[in-house]
Amino acid sequence: MSVQHKGALALVTGGASGIGFAISRKLGEIGFKVAIGDLKNYEASAQELRNSGLEVVGLPLDVTDWDSCGRFVQNAMSHLGTDHVDVLVNNAGVIRDNLLIKMTREDWDIVIKVHLYGAFNMTKHVVDSMISKQHGRIINMSSLSWTGNVGQANYASAKAGLIGFTKTLSKELGRYNVTVNAISPGFIDTPMTRTVPEKVREKFMDRLSIRRIGQPEDVANLVAFLATDQASYITGEVIGVTGGLTF
Ligand code: NAP
């Protein structure tokens, strides 16, 4: 894809690892300035992308913390020399899988906080600037698990909540040319899924139409498209990147 977005700023939460890192690389490659926000490894990840000639900064971010989100947005704009945010990718995530009967309150809280409060906190800090620019892209990382998946009551609830958030914001913000979409990946090879036992991974293989585990780049390619002007008439959608996986 050619460079089309010189100077536009994209924020990627959870951008130091897995899918977020691939998104950061891809957005950088198509010309965005990118700010990676993460709990750790943000600087090393950004340096790796800078070594490839991309304009990327890595900054500390805890999406569950309102003030941390505000600082991240301000720091990203000042480091990258711009006064507004063009693209927000709400990608940070955690899993704490367990059957409901064994799930602790802490496992419930942290998953809801990272995904739902995280997307709310970050979106609140960029939305005014998108409205005043009459342009913006918000991309929320949901999951196929939103449809229900054994052992993931917390995660499925958070990811389903993100879809309600996406669809509502798309209705509120469309008049300002701010599009809001959700991506629903299936099983993607990242540090998050590498903890899944081999037996369970094999089960996933049986349920795939395309007989390979997804790669972070499979998701990043869709994010890159949604971030561009080519996707200006797509909003309120939940788009799967699943290789045909069903649960
Ligand atoms: P990953 O490699 O674990 O990356 C997630 C990143 O988010 C990590 O760097 C993590 O940091 C960071 N993070 C966690 N809590 C955070 C917080 N409070 N503030 C800021 N950053 C935080 O996982 P991934 O597979 O790339 O997942 C990316 C997104 O895709 C997640 O939303 C996930 O739910 C979603 N997704 C993944 C799959 C899949 O198959 N991999 C499928 C569907 C959806 P730590 O490592 O320090 O926790």
PDB file of N, CA and C in Angstrom, residues 24 40 55 75 104 106-107 124 127 129 137 156 162 173 178 180 193 204 208-209 213 222:
ATOM      1  N   SER A  24       0.664  -1.289  14.711  1.00  0.00           N
ATOM      2  CA  SER A  24       1.544  -0.107  14.762  1.00  0.00           C
ATOM      3  C   SER A  24       2.483  -0.101  13.563  1.00  0.00           C
ATOM      4  N   LYS A  40       4.200  -2.019  29.417  1.00  0.00           N
ATOM      5  CA  LYS A  40       5.659  -2.227  29.419  1.00  0.00           C
ATOM      6  C   LYS A  40       6.133  -2.453  27.982  1.00  0.00           C
ATOM      7  N   GLU A  55       7.854   6.498  11.845  1.00  0.00           N
ATOM      8  CA  GLU A  55       7.771   7.571  12.839  1.00  0.00           C
ATOM      9  C   GLU A  55       6.883   7.102  13.992  1.00  0.00           C
ATOM     10  N   ASN A  75       0.994  13.432  25.577  1.00  0.00           N
ATOM     11  CA  ASN A  75       2.405  13.136  25.264  1.00  0.00           C
ATOM     12  C   ASN A  75       2.564  12.705  23.813  1.00  0.00           C
ATOM     13  N   THR A 104     -12.919 -15.656  39.801  1.00  0.00           N
ATOM     14  CA  THR A 104     -12.892 -14.764  40.965  1.00  0.00           C
ATOM     15  C   THR A 104     -13.420 -13.383  40.577  1.00  0.00           C
ATOM     16  N   GLU A 106     -11.821 -10.735  41.075  1.00  0.00           N
ATOM     17  CA  GLU A 106     -10.662 -10.022  40.491  1.00  0.00           C
ATOM     18  C   GLU A 106     -10.534 -10.328  39.000  1.00  0.00           C
ATOM     19  N   ASP A 107     -10.778 -11.613  38.636  1.00  0.00           N
ATOM     20  CA  ASP A 107     -10.705 -11.998  37.210  1.00  0.00           C
ATOM     21  C   ASP A 107     -11.797 -11.283  36.407  1.00  0.00           C
ATOM     22  N   LYS A 124     -12.884   8.962  25.294  1.00  0.00           N
ATOM     23  CA  LYS A 124     -13.254  10.266  25.866  1.00  0.00           C
ATOM     24  C   LYS A 124     -12.128  11.289  25.684  1.00  0.00           C
ATOM     25  N   VAL A 127     -12.154  12.196  21.578  1.00  0.00           N
ATOM     26  CA  VAL A 127     -13.343  12.406  20.748  1.00  0.00           C
ATOM     27  C   VAL A 127     -13.612  13.886  20.467  1.00  0.00           C
ATOM     28  N   SER A 129     -11.511  16.259  19.999  1.00  0.00           N
ATOM     29  CA  SER A 129     -10.629  16.750  18.930  1.00  0.00           C
ATOM     30  C   SER A 129     -11.066  16.183  17.581  1.00  0.00           C
ATOM     31  N   ARG A 137     -11.211   8.205  13.175  1.00  0.00           N
ATOM     32  CA  ARG A 137     -11.427   6.754  13.042  1.00  0.00           C
ATOM     33  C   ARG A 137     -11.217   6.131  14.410  1.00  0.00           C
ATOM     34  N   ALA A 156     -16.011 -12.520  27.186  1.00  0.00           N
ATOM     35  CA  ALA A 156     -17.117 -12.437  26.220  1.00  0.00           C
ATOM     36  C   ALA A 156     -18.013 -11.252  26.548  1.00  0.00           C
ATOM     37  N   LEU A 162     -18.124  -4.073  24.046  1.00  0.00           N
ATOM     38  CA  LEU A 162     -17.408  -3.211  23.099  1.00  0.00           C
ATOM     39  C   LEU A 162     -18.195  -3.053  21.792  1.00  0.00           C
ATOM     40  N   LEU A 173     -21.524   9.725  16.305  1.00  0.00           N
ATOM     41  CA  LEU A 173     -20.386  10.465  15.742  1.00  0.00           C
ATOM     42  C   LEU A 173     -20.348  10.524  14.222  1.00  0.00           C
ATOM     43  N   VAL A 178     -16.744  10.908  11.854  1.00  0.00           N
ATOM     44  CA  VAL A 178     -15.948  10.008  12.691  1.00  0.00           C
ATOM     45  C   VAL A 178     -16.571   8.621  12.565  1.00  0.00           C
ATOM     46  N   VAL A 180     -16.731   4.536  13.479  1.00  0.00           N
ATOM     47  CA  VAL A 180     -16.424   3.683  14.636  1.00  0.00           C
ATOM     48  C   VAL A 180     -16.769   2.243  14.255  1.00  0.00           C
ATOM     49  N   THR A 193      -2.377 -15.886  23.135  1.00  0.00           N
ATOM     50  CA  THR A 193      -2.916 -17.213  22.816  1.00  0.00           C
ATOM     51  C   THR A 193      -1.872 -18.313  22.967  1.00  0.00           C
ATOM     52  N   PHE A 204      -9.154 -25.824  17.861  1.00  0.00           N
ATOM     53  CA  PHE A 204      -9.395 -24.655  17.010  1.00  0.00           C
ATOM     54  C   PHE A 204      -9.098 -24.990  15.550  1.00  0.00           C
ATOM     55  N   LEU A 208     -11.505 -24.412  11.761  1.00  0.00           N
ATOM     56  CA  LEU A 208     -11.135 -23.338  10.838  1.00  0.00           C
ATOM     57  C   LEU A 208     -11.434 -23.727   9.397  1.00  0.00           C
ATOM     58  N   SER A 209     -11.959 -22.790   8.611  1.00  0.00           N
ATOM     59  CA  SER A 209     -12.112 -23.043   7.172  1.00  0.00           C
ATOM     60  C   SER A 209     -10.757 -22.912   6.497  1.00  0.00           C
ATOM     61  N   ILE A 213      -3.568 -21.008  11.789  1.00  0.00           N
ATOM     62  CA  ILE A 213      -3.831 -20.024  12.845  1.00  0.00           C
ATOM     63  C   ILE A 213      -3.601 -18.637  12.247  1.00  0.00           C
ATOM     64  N   LEU A 222      -6.617  -5.210   8.093  1.00  0.00           N
ATOM     65  CA  LEU A 222      -7.973  -4.650   8.151  1.00  0.00           C
ATOM     66  C   LEU A 222      -7.980  -3.302   8.870  1.00  0.00           C
TER      67      LEU A 222
END
